[in-house]
Short mmCIF file of C-alpha atoms and ligand atoms in Angstrom, two decimals:
data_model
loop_
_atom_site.label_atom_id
_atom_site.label_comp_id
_atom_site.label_asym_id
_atom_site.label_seq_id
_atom_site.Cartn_x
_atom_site.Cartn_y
_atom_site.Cartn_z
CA UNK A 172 19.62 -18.20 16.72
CA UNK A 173 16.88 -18.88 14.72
CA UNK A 174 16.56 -17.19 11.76
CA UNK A 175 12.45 -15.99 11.09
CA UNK A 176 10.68 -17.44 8.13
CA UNK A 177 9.60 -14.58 6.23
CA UNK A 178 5.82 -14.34 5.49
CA UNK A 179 4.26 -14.70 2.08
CA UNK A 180 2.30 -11.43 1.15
CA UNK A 181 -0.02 -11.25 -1.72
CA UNK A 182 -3.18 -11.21 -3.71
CA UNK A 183 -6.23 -12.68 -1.66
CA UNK A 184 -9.08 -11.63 -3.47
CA UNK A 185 -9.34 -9.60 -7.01
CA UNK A 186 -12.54 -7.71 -7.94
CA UNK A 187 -13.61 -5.97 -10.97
CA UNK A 188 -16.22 -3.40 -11.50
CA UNK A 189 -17.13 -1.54 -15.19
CA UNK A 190 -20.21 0.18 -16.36
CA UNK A 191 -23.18 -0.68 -17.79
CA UNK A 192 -22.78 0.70 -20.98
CA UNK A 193 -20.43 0.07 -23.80
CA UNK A 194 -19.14 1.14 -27.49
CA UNK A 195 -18.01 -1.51 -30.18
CA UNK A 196 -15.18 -0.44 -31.67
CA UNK A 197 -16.36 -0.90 -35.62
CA UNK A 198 -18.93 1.79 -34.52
CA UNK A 199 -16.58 3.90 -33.54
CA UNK A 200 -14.58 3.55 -36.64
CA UNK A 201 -17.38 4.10 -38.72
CA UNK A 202 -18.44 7.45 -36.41
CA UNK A 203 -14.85 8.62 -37.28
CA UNK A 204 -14.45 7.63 -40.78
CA UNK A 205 -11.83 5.19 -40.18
CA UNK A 206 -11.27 1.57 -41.93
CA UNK A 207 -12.61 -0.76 -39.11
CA UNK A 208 -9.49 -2.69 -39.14
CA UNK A 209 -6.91 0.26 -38.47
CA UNK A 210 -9.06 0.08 -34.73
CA UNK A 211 -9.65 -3.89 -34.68
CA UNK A 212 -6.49 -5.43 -35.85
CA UNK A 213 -3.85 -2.07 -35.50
CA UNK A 214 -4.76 -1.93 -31.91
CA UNK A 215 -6.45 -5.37 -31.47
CA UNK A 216 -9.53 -3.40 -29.59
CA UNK A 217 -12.84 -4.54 -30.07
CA UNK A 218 -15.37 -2.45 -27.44
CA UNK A 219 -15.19 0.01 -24.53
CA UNK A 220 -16.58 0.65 -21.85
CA UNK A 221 -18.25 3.71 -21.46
CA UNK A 222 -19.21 5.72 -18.16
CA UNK A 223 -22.41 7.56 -17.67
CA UNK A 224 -22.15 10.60 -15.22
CA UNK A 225 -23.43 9.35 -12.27
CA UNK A 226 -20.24 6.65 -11.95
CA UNK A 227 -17.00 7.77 -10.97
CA UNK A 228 -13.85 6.37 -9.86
CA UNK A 229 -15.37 5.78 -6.45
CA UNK A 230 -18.50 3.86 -7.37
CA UNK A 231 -16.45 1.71 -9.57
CA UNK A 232 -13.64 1.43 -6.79
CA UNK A 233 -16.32 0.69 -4.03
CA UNK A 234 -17.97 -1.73 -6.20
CA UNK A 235 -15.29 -3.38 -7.33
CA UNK A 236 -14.35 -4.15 -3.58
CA UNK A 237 -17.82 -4.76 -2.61
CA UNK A 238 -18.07 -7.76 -4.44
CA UNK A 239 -15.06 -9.74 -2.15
CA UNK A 240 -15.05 -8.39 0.73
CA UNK A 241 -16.68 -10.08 3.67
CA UNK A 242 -17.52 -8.99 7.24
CA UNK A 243 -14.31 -10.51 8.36
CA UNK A 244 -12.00 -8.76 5.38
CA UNK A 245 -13.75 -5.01 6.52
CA UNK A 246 -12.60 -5.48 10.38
CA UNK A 247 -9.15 -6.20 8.88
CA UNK A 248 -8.38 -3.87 6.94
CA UNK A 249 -5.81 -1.35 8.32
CA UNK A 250 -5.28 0.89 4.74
CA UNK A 251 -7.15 1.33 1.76
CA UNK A 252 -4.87 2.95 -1.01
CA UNK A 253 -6.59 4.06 -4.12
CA UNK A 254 -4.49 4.39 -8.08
CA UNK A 255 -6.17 6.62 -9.87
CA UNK A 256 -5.48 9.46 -12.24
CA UNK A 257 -9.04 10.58 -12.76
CA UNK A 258 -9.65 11.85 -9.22
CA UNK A 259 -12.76 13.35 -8.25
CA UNK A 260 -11.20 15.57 -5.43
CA UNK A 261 -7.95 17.72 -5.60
CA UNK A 262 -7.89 17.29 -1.59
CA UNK A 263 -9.84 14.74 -0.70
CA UNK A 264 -8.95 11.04 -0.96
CA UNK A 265 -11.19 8.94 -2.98
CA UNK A 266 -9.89 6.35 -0.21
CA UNK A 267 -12.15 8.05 2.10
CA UNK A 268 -15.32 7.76 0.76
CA UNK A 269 -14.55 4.00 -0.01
CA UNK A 270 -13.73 3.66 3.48
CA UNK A 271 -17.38 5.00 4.20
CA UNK A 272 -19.19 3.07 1.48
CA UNK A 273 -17.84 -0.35 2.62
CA UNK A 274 -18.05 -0.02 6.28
CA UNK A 275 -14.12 -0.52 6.92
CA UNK A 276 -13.63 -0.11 10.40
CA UNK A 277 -12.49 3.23 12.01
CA UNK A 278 -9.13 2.78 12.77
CA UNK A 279 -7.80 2.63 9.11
CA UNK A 280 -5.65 4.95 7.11
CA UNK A 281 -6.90 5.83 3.34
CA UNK A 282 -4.98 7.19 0.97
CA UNK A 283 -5.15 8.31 -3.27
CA UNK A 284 -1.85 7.86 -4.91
CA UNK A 285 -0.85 8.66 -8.24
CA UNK A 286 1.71 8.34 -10.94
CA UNK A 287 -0.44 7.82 -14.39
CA UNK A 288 -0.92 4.45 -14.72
CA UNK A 289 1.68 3.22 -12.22
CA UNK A 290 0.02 4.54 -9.20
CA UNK A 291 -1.33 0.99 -7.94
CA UNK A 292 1.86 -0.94 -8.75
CA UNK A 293 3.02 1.52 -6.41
CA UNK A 294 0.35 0.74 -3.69
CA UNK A 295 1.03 -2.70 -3.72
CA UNK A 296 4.54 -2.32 -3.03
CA UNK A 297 3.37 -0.01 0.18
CA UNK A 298 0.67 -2.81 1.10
CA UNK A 299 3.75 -5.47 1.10
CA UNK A 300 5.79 -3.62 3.01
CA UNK A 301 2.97 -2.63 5.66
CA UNK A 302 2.21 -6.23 6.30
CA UNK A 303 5.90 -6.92 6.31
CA UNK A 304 5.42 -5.30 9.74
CA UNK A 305 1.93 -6.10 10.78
CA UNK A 306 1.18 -9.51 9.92
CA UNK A 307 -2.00 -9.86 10.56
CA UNK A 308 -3.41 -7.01 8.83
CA UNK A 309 -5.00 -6.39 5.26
CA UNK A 310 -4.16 -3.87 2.98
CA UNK A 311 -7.08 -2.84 0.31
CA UNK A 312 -5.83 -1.87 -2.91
CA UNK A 313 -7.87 -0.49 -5.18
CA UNK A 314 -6.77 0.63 -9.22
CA UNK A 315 -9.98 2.88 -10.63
CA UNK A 316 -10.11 5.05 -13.50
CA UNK A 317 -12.25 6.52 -16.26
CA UNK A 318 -9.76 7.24 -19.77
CA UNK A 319 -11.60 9.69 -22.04
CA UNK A 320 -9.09 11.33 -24.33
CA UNK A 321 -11.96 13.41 -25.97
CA UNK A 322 -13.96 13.29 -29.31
CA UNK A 323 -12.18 12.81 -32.67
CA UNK A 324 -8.44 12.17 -31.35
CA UNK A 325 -5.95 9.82 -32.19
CA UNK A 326 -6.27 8.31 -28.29
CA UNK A 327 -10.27 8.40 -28.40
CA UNK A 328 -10.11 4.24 -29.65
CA UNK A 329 -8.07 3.75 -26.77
CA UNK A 330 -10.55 4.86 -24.00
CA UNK A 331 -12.46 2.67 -21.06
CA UNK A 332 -13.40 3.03 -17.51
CA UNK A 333 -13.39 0.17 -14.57
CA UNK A 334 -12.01 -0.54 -11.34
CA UNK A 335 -10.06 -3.58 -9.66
CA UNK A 336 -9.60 -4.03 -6.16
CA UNK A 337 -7.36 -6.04 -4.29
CA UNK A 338 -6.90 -7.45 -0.84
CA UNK A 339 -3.74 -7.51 -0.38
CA UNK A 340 -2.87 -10.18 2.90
CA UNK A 341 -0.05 -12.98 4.33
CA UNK A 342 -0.68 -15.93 2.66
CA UNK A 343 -2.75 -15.08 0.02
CA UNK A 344 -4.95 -17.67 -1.76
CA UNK A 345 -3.91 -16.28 -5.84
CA UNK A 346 -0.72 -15.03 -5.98
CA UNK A 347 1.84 -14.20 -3.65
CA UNK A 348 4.10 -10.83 -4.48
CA UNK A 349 7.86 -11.96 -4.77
CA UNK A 350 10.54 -9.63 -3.56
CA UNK A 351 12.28 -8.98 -6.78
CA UNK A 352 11.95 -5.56 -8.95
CA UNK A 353 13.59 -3.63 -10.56
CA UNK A 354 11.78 0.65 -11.84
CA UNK A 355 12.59 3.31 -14.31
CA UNK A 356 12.08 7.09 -14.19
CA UNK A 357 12.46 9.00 -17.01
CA UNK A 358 11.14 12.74 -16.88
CA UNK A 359 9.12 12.68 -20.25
CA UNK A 360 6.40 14.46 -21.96
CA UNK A 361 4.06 11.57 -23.31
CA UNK A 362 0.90 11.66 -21.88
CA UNK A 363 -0.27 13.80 -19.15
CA UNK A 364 -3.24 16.10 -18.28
CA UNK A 365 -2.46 19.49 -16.54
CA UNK A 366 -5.22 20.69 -13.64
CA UNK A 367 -6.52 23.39 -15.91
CA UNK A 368 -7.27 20.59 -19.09
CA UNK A 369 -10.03 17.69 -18.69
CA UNK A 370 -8.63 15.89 -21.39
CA UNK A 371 -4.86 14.42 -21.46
CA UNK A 372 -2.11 16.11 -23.28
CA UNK A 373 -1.00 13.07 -26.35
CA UNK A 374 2.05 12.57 -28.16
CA UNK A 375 0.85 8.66 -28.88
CA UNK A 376 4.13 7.34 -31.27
CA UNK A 377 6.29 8.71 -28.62
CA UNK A 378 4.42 6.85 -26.32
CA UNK A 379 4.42 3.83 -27.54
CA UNK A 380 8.00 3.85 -27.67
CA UNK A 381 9.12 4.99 -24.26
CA UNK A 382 6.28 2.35 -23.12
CA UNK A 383 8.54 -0.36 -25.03
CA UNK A 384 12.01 1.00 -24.39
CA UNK A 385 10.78 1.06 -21.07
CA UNK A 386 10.51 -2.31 -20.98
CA UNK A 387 13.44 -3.49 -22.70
CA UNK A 388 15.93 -2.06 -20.52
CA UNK A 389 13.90 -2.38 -17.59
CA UNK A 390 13.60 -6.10 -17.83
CA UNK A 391 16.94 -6.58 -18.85
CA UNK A 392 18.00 -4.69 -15.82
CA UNK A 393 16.10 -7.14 -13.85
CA UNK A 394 17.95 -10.43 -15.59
CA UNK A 395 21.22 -9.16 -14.82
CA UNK A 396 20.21 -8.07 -11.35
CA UNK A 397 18.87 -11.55 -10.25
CA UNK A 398 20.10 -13.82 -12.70
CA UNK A 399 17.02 -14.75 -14.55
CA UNK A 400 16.07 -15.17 -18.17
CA UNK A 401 12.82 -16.20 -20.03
CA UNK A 402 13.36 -19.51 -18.20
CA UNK A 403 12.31 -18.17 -15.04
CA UNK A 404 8.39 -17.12 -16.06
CA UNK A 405 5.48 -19.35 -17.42
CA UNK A 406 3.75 -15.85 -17.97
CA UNK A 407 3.53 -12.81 -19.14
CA UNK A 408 1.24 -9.42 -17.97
CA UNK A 409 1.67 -5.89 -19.33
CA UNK A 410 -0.03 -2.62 -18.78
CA UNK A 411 -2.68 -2.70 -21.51
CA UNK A 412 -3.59 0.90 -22.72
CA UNK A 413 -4.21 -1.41 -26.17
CA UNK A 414 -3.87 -4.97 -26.67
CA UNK A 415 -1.23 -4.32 -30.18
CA UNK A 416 0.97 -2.76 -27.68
CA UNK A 417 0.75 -5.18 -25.61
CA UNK A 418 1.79 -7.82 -28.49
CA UNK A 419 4.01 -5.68 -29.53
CA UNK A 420 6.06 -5.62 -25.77
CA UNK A 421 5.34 -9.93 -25.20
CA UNK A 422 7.62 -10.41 -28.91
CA UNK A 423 10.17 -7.57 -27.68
CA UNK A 424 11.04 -10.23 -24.48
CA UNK A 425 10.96 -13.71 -26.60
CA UNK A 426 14.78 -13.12 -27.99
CA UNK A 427 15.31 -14.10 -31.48
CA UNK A 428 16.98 -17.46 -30.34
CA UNK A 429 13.72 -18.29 -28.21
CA UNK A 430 12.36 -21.73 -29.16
CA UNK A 431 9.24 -21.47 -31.27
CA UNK A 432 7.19 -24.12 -28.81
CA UNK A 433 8.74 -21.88 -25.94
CA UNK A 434 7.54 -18.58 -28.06
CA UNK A 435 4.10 -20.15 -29.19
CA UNK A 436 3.42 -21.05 -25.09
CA UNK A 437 4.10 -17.33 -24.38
CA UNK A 438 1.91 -16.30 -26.97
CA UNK A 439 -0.87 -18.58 -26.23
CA UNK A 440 -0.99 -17.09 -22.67
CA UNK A 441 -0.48 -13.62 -23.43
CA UNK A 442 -3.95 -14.02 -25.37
CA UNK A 443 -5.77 -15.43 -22.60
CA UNK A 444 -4.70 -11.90 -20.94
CA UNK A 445 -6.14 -9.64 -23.19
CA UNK A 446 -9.65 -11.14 -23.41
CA UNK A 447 -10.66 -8.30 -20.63
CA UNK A 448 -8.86 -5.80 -22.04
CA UNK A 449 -10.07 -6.29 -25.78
CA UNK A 450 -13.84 -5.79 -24.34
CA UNK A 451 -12.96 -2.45 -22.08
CA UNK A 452 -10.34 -0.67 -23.18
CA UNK A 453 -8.14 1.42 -21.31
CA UNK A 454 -8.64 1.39 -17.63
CA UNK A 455 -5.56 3.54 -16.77
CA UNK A 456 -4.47 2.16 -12.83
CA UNK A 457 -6.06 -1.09 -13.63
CA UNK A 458 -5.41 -2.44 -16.67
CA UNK A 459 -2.46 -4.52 -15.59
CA UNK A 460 -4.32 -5.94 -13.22
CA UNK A 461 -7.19 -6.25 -15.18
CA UNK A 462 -4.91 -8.30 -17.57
CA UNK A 463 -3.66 -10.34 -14.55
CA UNK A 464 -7.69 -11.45 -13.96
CA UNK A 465 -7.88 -12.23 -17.82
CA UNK A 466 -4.85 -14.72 -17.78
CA UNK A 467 -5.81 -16.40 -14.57
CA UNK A 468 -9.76 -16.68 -15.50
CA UNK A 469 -9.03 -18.01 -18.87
CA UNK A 470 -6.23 -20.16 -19.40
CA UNK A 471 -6.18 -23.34 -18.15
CA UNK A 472 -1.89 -24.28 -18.46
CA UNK A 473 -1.37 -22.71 -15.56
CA UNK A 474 -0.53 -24.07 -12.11
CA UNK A 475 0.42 -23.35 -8.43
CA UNK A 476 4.01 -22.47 -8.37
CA UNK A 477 4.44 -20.91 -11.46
CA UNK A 478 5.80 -17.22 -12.13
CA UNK A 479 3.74 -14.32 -13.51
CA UNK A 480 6.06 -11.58 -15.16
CA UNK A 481 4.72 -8.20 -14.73
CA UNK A 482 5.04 -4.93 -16.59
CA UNK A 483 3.71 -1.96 -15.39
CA UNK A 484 3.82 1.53 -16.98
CA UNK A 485 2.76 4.82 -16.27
CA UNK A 486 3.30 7.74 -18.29
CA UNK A 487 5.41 10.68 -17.41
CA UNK A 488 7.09 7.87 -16.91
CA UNK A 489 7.88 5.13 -14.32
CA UNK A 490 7.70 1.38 -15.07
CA UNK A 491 8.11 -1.21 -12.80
CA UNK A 492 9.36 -5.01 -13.98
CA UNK A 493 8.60 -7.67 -10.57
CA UNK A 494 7.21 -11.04 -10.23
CA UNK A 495 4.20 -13.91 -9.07
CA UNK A 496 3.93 -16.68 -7.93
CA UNK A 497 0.68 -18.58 -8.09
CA UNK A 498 -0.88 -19.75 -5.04
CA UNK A 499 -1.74 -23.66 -4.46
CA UNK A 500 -5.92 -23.64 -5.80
CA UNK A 501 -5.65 -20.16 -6.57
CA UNK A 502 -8.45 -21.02 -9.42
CA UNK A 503 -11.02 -21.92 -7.01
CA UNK A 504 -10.69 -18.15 -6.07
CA UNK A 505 -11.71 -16.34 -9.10
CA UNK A 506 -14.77 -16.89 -11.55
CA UNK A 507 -15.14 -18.78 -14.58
CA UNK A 508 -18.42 -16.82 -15.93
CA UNK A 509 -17.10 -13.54 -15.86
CA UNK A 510 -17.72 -12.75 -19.64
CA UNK A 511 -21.80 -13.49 -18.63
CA UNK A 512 -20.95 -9.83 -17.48
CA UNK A 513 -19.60 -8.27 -20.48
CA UNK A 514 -22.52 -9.95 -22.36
CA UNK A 515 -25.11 -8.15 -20.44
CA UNK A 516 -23.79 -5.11 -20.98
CA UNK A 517 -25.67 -2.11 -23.16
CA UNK A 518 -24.82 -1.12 -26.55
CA UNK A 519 -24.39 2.36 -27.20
CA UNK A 520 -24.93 3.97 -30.56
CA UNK A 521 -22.51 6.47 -31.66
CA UNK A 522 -25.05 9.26 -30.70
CA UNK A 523 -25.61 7.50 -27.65
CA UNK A 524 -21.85 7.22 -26.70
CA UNK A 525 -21.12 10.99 -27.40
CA UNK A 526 -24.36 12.22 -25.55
CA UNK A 527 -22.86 10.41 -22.16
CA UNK A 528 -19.25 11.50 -22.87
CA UNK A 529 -20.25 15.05 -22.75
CA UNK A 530 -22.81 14.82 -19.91
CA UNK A 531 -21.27 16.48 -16.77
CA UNK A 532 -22.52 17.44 -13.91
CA UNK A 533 -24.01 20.44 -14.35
CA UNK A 534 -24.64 22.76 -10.63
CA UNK A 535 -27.54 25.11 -9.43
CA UNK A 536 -26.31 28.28 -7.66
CA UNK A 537 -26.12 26.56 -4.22
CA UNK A 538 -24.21 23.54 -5.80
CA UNK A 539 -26.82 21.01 -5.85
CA UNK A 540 -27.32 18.48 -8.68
CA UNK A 541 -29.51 15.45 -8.37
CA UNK A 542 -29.47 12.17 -10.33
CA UNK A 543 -31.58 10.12 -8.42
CA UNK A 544 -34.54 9.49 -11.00
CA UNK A 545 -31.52 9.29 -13.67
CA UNK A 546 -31.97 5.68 -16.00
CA UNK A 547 -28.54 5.05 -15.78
CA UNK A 548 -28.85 4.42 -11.83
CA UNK A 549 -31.81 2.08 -12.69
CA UNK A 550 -30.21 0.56 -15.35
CA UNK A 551 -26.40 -0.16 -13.02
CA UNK A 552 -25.24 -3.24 -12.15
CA UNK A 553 -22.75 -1.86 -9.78
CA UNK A 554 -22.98 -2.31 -5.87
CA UNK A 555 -22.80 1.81 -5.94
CA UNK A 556 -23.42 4.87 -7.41
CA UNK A 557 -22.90 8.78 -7.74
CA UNK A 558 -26.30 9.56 -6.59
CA UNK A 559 -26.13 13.23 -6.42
CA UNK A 560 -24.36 16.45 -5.46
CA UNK A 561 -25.48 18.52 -2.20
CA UNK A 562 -23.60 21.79 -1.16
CA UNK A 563 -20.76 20.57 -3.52
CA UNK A 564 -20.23 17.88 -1.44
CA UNK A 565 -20.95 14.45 -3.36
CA UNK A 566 -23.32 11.65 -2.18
CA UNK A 567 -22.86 8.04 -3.13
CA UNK A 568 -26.08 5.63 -2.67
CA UNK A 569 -25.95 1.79 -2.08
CA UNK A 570 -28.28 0.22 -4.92
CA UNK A 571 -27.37 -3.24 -4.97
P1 HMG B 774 -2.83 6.57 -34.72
O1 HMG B 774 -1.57 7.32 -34.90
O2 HMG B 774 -4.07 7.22 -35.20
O3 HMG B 774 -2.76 5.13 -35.37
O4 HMG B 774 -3.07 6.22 -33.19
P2 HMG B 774 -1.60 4.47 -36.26
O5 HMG B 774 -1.55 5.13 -37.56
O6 HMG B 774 -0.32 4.34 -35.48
O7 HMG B 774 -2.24 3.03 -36.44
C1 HMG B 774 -2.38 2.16 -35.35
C2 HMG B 774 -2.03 0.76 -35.82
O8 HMG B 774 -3.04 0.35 -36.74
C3 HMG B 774 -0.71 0.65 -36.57
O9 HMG B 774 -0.17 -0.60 -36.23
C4 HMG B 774 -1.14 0.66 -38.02
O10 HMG B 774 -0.21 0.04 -38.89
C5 HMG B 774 -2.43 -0.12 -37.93
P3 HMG B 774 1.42 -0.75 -35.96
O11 HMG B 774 2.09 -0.38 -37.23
O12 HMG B 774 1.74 0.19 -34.84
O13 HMG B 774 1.54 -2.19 -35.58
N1 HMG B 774 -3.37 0.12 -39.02
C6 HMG B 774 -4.05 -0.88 -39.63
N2 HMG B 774 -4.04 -2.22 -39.46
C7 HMG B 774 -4.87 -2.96 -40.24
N3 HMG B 774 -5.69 -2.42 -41.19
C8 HMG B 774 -5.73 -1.08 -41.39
C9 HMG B 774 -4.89 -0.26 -40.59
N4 HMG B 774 -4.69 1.08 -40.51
C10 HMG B 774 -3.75 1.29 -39.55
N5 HMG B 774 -6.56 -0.58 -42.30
C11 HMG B 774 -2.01 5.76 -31.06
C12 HMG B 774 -2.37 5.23 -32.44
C13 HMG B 774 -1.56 4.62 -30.15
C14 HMG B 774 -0.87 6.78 -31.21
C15 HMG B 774 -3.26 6.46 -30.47
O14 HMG B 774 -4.30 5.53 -30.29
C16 HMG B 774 -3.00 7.14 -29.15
O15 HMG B 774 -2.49 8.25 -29.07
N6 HMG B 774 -3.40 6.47 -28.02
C17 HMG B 774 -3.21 7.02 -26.67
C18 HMG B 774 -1.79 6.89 -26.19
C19 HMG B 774 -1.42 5.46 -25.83
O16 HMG B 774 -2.25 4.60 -25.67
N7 HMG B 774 -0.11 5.22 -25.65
C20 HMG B 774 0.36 3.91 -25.25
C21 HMG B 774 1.70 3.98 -24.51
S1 HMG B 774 1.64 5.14 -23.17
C22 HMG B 774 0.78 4.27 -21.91
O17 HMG B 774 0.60 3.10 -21.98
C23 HMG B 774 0.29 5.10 -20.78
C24 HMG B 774 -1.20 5.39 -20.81
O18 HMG B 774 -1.93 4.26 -20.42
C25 HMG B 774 -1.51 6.58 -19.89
C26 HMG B 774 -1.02 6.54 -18.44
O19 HMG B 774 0.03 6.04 -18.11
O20 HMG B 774 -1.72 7.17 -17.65
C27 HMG B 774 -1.67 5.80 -22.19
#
């Protein structure tokens, strides 16, 4: 009998949405008294992104699938499957208005997840296995979120908002999604934001070192499990709530007896992954990903074939160690201008920055609020926006 060839599911497209407006870093520091280099060389930041009211994680998740989908990727698509752990809705599926925004067709199922930052690690694993069992259908995967951790805290340096989306499909032109894995659970108290609080809940040391004890055993785990090493990877991606950390996790795998040309090639790459990062902070659900974009769009030693490690965390905890493989002319899929975007971006002052984190969306008695003549729709790049609020019920508006 012959024995079926089993497909190769993976990464087909990658988007990435982020606001208009952003915060350097040394601005902050000076805002909150702090020596500039405690922010730009302790946590290796150096701006964030900052979210006006009128987006959310739907505007950024719709835009951020807006700009790879085609007419032919929308009929396809059987399941969209947001990450997110700033959801706008405690019943409602941001899914569902992304479904409505991009014209999916009917016959889809759409779905929020969450686990911290884990949740779209999680929906990619679902995605795999759906196509697993319907071949010919696409999966949308979409990781949105906006981090504020609130106004003089320890995590306020480590904020950012954006969205990646990806289609998720058999043979996939950037990187296919190998079988092997290996996650963690540990029932911990690092980071997490109860229903009643609109900030998280912080204990940032600890954090840190679950993240990297995480890793540790979870990766070593995954060596003894399939027999791999170091050997086995050209690269290296980690959940990026700030690039240190994630410096800090790439010299915690290169064991002591590691080479130094073999530790200096890791290295190398690992900074062509936080380039993204560095210029918008946390993005919660996304920043893995959004570190996976970085490394692919800017270095140029990598090749069809090769293995991408990933790492991805999300507090509370659960981690997940697996693997990619790059697709043959995977490049010829992504951009090479996509820092034109960060470029254009506005600078906030301080003043600025703390005016639009405390902006909310403020109702009249019959639950209407309207943004429509708001600057920060004229002023968005983004395919969508939060346009205003009718009966409660929220209405997003096609701009670009
Ligand atoms: P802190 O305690 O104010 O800062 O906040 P610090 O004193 O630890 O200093 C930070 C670094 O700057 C240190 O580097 C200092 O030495 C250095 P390290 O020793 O760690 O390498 N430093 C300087 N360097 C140069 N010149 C100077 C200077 N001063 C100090 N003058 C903390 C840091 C991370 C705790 C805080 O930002 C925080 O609470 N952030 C939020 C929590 C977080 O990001 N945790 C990461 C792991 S958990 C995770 O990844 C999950 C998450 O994404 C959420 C989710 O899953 O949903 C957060």
């Amino acid at each position: 009998m012959k024995i079926k060839e089993k497909i190769k599911i993976g990464i087909d497209k990658i988007g990435f949405a982020m606001p208009k407006y952003f915060l350097d870093i040394r601005d902050l520091a000076i805002g909150r008294n702090e020596n500039e280099n405690k922010f730009v060389k302790g946590l290796m930041q150096s701006e964030m992104s900052i979210a006006p009211v009128t987006e959310d994680i739907v505007s950024l998740g719709a835009s951020a699938a807006e700009q790879i989908l085609d007419k032919e990727d929308k009929k396809n698509i059987e399941m969209i499957i947001v990450g997110t752990e700033s959801s706008v809705d405690q019943s409602k599926a941001s899914a569902v208005f992304i479904h409505h925004l991009l014209n999916i067709q009917p016959f889809a199922r759409s779905v929020e997840i969450k686990e911290a930052c884990y949740g779209a690690t999680a929906a990619l694993n679902f995605a795999k296995n759906y196509i697993e069992k319907n071949e010919n259908a696409s999966v949308l995967v979409i990781a949105s979120d906006i981090a504020k951790y609130g106004i003089d805290t320890p995590g306020e340096s480590t904020q950012g908002a954006g969205s990646i989306a990806m289609l998720i499909k058999k043979d996939p032109r950037i990187a296919v999604i190998n079988d092997e894995n290996v996650c963690q659970t540990r029932d911990i108290m690092d980071f997490w934001r109860p229903n009643y609080s609109d900030f998280p809940i912080v204990d940032g040391h600890f954090s840190t070192k679950q993240y990297l004890d995480c890793l540790t055993t979870t990766f070593d785990k995954y060596k003894k499990r399939y027999n791999q090493d170091l050997s086995n990877f050209s690269a290296f991606c980690f959940h990026l709530p700030f690039p240190k950390l994630g410096l800090k996790a790439i010299n915690s795998l290169l064991e002591k007896n590691v080479e130094k040309e073999i530790k200096n090639m890791f290295l190398e790459k690992f900074h062509t992954s936080i380039v993204y990062g560095k210029r918008v902070g946390n993005i919660y659900t996304g920043s893995l990903y959004l570190s996976l974009l970085s490394l692919l769009e800017n270095c140029d030693n990598l090749k069809a074939g090769d293995k991408i490690g990933m790492y991805s965390y999300g507090s509370g905890a659960v981690c997940e160690f697996f693997n990619l493989t790059l697709a043959d002319g995977f490049k010829a899929h992504l951009r090479n201008n996509r820092l034109d975007d960060f470029d254009t971006r506005k600078q906030l002052s301080i003043k600025e920055y703390e005016a639009m984190f405390f902006e909310k969306i403020i109702l009249d008695e019959e639950g209407n609020c309207d943004f429509s003549n708001s600057k920060f729709i004229q002023e968005s790049d983004n395919a969508f926006v939060l346009e205003k609020v009718e009966n409660h019920k929220r209405i997003y508006k096609k701009i670009k």
